[in-house]
XYZ file of C-alpha atoms in Angstrom:
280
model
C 185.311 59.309 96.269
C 181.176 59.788 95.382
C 179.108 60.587 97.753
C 175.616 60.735 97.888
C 173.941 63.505 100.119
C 170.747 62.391 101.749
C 168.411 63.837 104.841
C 168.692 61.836 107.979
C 166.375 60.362 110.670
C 167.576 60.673 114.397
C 167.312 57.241 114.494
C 170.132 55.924 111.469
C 172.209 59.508 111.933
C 172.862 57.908 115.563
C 174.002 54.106 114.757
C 177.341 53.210 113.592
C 178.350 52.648 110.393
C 179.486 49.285 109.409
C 181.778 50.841 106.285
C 181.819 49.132 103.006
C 181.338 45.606 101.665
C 180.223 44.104 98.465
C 178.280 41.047 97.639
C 176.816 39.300 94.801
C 173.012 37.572 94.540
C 171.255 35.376 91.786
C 168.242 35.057 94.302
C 164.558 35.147 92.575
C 161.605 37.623 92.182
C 159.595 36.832 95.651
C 160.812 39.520 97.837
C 159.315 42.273 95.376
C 156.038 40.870 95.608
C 154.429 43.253 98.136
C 155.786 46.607 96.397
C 154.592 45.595 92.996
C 150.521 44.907 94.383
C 151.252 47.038 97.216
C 148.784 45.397 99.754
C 150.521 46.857 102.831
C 148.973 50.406 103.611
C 150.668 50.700 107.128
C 153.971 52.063 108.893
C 156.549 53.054 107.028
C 160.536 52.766 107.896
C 163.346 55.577 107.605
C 167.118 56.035 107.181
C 169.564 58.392 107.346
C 173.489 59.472 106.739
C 175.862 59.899 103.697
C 176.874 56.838 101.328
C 180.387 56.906 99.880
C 182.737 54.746 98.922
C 186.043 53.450 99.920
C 187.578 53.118 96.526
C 189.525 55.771 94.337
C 187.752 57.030 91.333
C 187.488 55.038 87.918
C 186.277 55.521 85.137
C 183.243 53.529 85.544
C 182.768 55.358 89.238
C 183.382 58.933 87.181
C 180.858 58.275 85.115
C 178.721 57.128 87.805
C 179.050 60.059 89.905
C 178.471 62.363 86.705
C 175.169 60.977 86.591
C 174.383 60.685 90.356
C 175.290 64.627 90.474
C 172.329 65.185 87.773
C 170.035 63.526 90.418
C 170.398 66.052 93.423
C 167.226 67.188 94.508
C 165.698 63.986 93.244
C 164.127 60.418 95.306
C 167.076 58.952 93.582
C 169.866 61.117 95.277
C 167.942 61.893 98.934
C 165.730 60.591 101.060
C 162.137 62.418 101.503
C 161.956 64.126 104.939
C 159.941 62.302 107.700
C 156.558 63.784 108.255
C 154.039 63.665 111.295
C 151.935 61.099 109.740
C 151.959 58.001 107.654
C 154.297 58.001 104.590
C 155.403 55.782 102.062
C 156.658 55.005 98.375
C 154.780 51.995 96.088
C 155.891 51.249 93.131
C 153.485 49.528 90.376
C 155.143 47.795 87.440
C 152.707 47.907 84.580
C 153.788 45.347 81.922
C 152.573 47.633 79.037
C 153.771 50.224 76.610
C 152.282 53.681 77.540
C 150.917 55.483 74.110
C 153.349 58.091 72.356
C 152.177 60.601 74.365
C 153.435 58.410 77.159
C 150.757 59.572 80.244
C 148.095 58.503 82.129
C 144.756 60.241 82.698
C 142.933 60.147 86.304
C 140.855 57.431 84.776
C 142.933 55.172 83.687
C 145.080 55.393 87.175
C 141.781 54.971 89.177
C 141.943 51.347 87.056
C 145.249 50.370 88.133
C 145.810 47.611 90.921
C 147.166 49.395 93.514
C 144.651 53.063 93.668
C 141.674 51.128 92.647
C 141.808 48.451 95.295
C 141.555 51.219 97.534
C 139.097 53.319 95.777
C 140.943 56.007 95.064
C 140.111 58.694 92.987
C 142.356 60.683 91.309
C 142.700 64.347 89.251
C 145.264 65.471 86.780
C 147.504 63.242 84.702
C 150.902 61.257 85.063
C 153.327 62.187 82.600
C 156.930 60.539 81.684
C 159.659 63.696 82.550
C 156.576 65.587 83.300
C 153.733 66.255 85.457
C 152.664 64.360 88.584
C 148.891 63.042 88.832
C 147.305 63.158 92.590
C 144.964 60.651 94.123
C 143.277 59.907 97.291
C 142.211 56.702 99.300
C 141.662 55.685 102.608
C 143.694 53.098 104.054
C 141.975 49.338 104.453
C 143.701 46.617 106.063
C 144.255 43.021 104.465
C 140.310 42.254 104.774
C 139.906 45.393 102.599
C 137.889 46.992 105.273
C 138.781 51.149 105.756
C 140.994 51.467 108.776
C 142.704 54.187 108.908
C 143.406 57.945 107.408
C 142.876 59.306 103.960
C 145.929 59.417 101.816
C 146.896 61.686 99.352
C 149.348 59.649 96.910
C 151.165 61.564 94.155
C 151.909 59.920 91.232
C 154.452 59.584 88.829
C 154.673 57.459 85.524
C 158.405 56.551 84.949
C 160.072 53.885 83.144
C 161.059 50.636 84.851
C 162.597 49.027 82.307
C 162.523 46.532 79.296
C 159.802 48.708 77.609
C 157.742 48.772 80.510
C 156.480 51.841 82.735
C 155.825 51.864 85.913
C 153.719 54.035 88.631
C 156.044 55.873 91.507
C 153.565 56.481 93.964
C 154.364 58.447 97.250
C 151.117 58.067 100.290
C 151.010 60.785 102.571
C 148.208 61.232 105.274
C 149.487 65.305 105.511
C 148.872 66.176 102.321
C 150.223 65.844 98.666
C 154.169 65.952 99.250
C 155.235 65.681 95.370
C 158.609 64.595 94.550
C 160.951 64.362 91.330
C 162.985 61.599 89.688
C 165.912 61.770 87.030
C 164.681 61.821 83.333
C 164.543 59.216 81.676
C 166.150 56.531 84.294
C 165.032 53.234 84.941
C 163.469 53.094 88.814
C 163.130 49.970 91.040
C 161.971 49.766 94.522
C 162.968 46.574 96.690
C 162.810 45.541 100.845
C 165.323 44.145 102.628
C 164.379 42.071 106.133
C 166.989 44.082 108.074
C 165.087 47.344 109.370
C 168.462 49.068 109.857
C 170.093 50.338 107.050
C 173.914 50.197 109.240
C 173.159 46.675 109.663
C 171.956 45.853 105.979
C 174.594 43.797 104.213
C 175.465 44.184 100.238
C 173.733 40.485 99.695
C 170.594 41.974 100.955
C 170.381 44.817 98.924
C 171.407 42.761 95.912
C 169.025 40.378 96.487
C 166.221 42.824 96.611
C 167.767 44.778 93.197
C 167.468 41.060 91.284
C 164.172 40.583 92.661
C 162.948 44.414 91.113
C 164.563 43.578 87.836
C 162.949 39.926 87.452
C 159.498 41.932 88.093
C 160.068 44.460 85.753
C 160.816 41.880 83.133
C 157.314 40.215 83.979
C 154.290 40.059 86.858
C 155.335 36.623 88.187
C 158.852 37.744 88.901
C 160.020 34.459 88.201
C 163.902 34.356 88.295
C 166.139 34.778 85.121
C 168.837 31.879 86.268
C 171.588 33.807 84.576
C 170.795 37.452 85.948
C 173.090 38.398 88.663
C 173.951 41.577 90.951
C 176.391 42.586 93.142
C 176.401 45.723 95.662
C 178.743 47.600 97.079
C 177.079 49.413 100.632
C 178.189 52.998 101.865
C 178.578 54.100 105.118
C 175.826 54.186 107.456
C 173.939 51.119 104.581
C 171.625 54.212 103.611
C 173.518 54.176 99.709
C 174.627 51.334 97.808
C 176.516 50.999 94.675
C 175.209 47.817 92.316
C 175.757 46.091 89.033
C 173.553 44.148 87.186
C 174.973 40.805 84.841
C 173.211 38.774 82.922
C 169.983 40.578 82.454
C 167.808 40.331 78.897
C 167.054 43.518 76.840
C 169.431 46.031 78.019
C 169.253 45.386 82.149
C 172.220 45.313 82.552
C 174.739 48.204 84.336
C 175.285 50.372 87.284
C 172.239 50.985 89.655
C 172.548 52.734 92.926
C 170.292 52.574 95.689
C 169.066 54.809 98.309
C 166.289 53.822 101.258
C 163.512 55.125 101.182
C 160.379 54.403 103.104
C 157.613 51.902 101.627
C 154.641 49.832 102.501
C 154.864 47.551 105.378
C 152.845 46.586 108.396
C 155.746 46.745 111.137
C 158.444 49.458 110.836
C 160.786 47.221 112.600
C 160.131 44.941 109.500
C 162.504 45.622 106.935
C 163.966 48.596 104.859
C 162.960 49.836 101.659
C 165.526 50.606 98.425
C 164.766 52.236 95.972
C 166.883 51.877 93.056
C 168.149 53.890 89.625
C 170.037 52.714 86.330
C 173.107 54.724 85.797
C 173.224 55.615 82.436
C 175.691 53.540 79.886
């Protein structure tokens, strides 16, 4: 049996767990849309309790929980720990090979969508496996007037898949709260409508896992009709267990998924996954 340890929120630690159930989605790209331009600068969502699953071992799950035991300590394997003030991950696909040296100076972040919409400015550099970059803005609401606090947004280049990088970005009005992610492994980040991750169903979650491949693959997200996934929740909805069919360039495979808090204007909106390719 694999399980997944993660912190939990008073809130999910306290509602029942609806055990585990698997379902399989061909739905399209539109669901991502928000988390790739990340528009939404408000609220955020949490979740909390231990995935596992019902099944005995195989050798597919071995090798799945080989890999998910590399990840402790990493967004991939726990949640980040609420804080006192807004908090929330953003994920940026960028459609472009990074050079050999694959980083990203504090210029060319300031030029990306999502920090220099807002402003931001930003010191250090990004680095695949390596160092974190930090930036700050100051939240603006949809008429891109300021609103709210500054953020402090650490950020971290890592590959999304189909030779394309993307930013990991984590806003925190406290302060810089850095985080780490497995080497080398492919990272998505999808929302589900159901703000409760107990009550979010394996459809949902492998709806939102199609819809963060199809916008890795390209900015428009438009649907692949033969790309497929199917996810398998653990208790308490806060860990999922997916596979991926019918995906171009090497998509497809094991992901697993963990919430995690992103972007959104209500908190009683939706949930947040963020998800990780198992290695073949």
């Amino acid at each position: 049996m694999r399980t997944i340890t993660s912190r939990t929120s008073a809130r999910s630690a306290a509602t029942h767990s609806t055990g585990t159930r698997r379902a399989i989605s061909r739905l399209g790209g539109g669901a991502l849309s928000a988390a790739a331009v990340g528009a939404l600068l408000l609220g955020c969502t949490g979740g909390g309790g231990a995935g596992a699953d019902d099944d005995g071992p195989s050798a597919a799950g071995e090798q799945q929980q080989e890999a998910s035991s590399d990840w402790t300590g990493t967004v991939s394997a726990e949640q980040m720990p609420e804080t006192d003030g807004v908090s929330y991950f953003v994920i940026e696909n960028l459609y472009q090979q990074l050079d050999e040296r694959g980083r990203m100076s504090a210029d060319e972040l300031e030029a990306t969508e999502f920090i220099g919409s807002q402003g931001g400015t930003c010191e250090g550099e990004a680095v695949v496996n390596g160092s974190a970059a930090t930036c700050t803005l100051v939240e603006h609401d949809e008429m891109a007037e300021p609103t709210g606090p500054e953020l402090t947004v650490t950020v971290r280049v890592v590959p999304a898949g189909f030779g394309n990088p993307a930013l990991l970005m984590f806003a925190d009005a406290d302060g810089p709260t850095d985080f780490t992610v497995p080497a080398d492994a492919e990272i998505g980040f999808g929302k589900v409508a159901t703000p409760i991750p107990a009550e979010v169903s394996g459809q949902e979650v492998a709806d939102a896992l199609v819809a963060s491949v199809n916008f890795a693959i390209k900015p428009d997200g438009e649907p692949d009709p033969d790309l497929a996934a199917s996810c398998e929740m653990g208790e308490g909805g806060i860990t999922a267990d997916c596979e991926v069919t019918g995906a171009p360039d090497g998509g497809n495979g094991r992901w697993e998924a963990i919430a995690q808090r992103g972007p959104q204007s209500d908190p009683h909106d939706g949930q947040w996954y963020l998800f990780t390719k198992v290695p073949a």
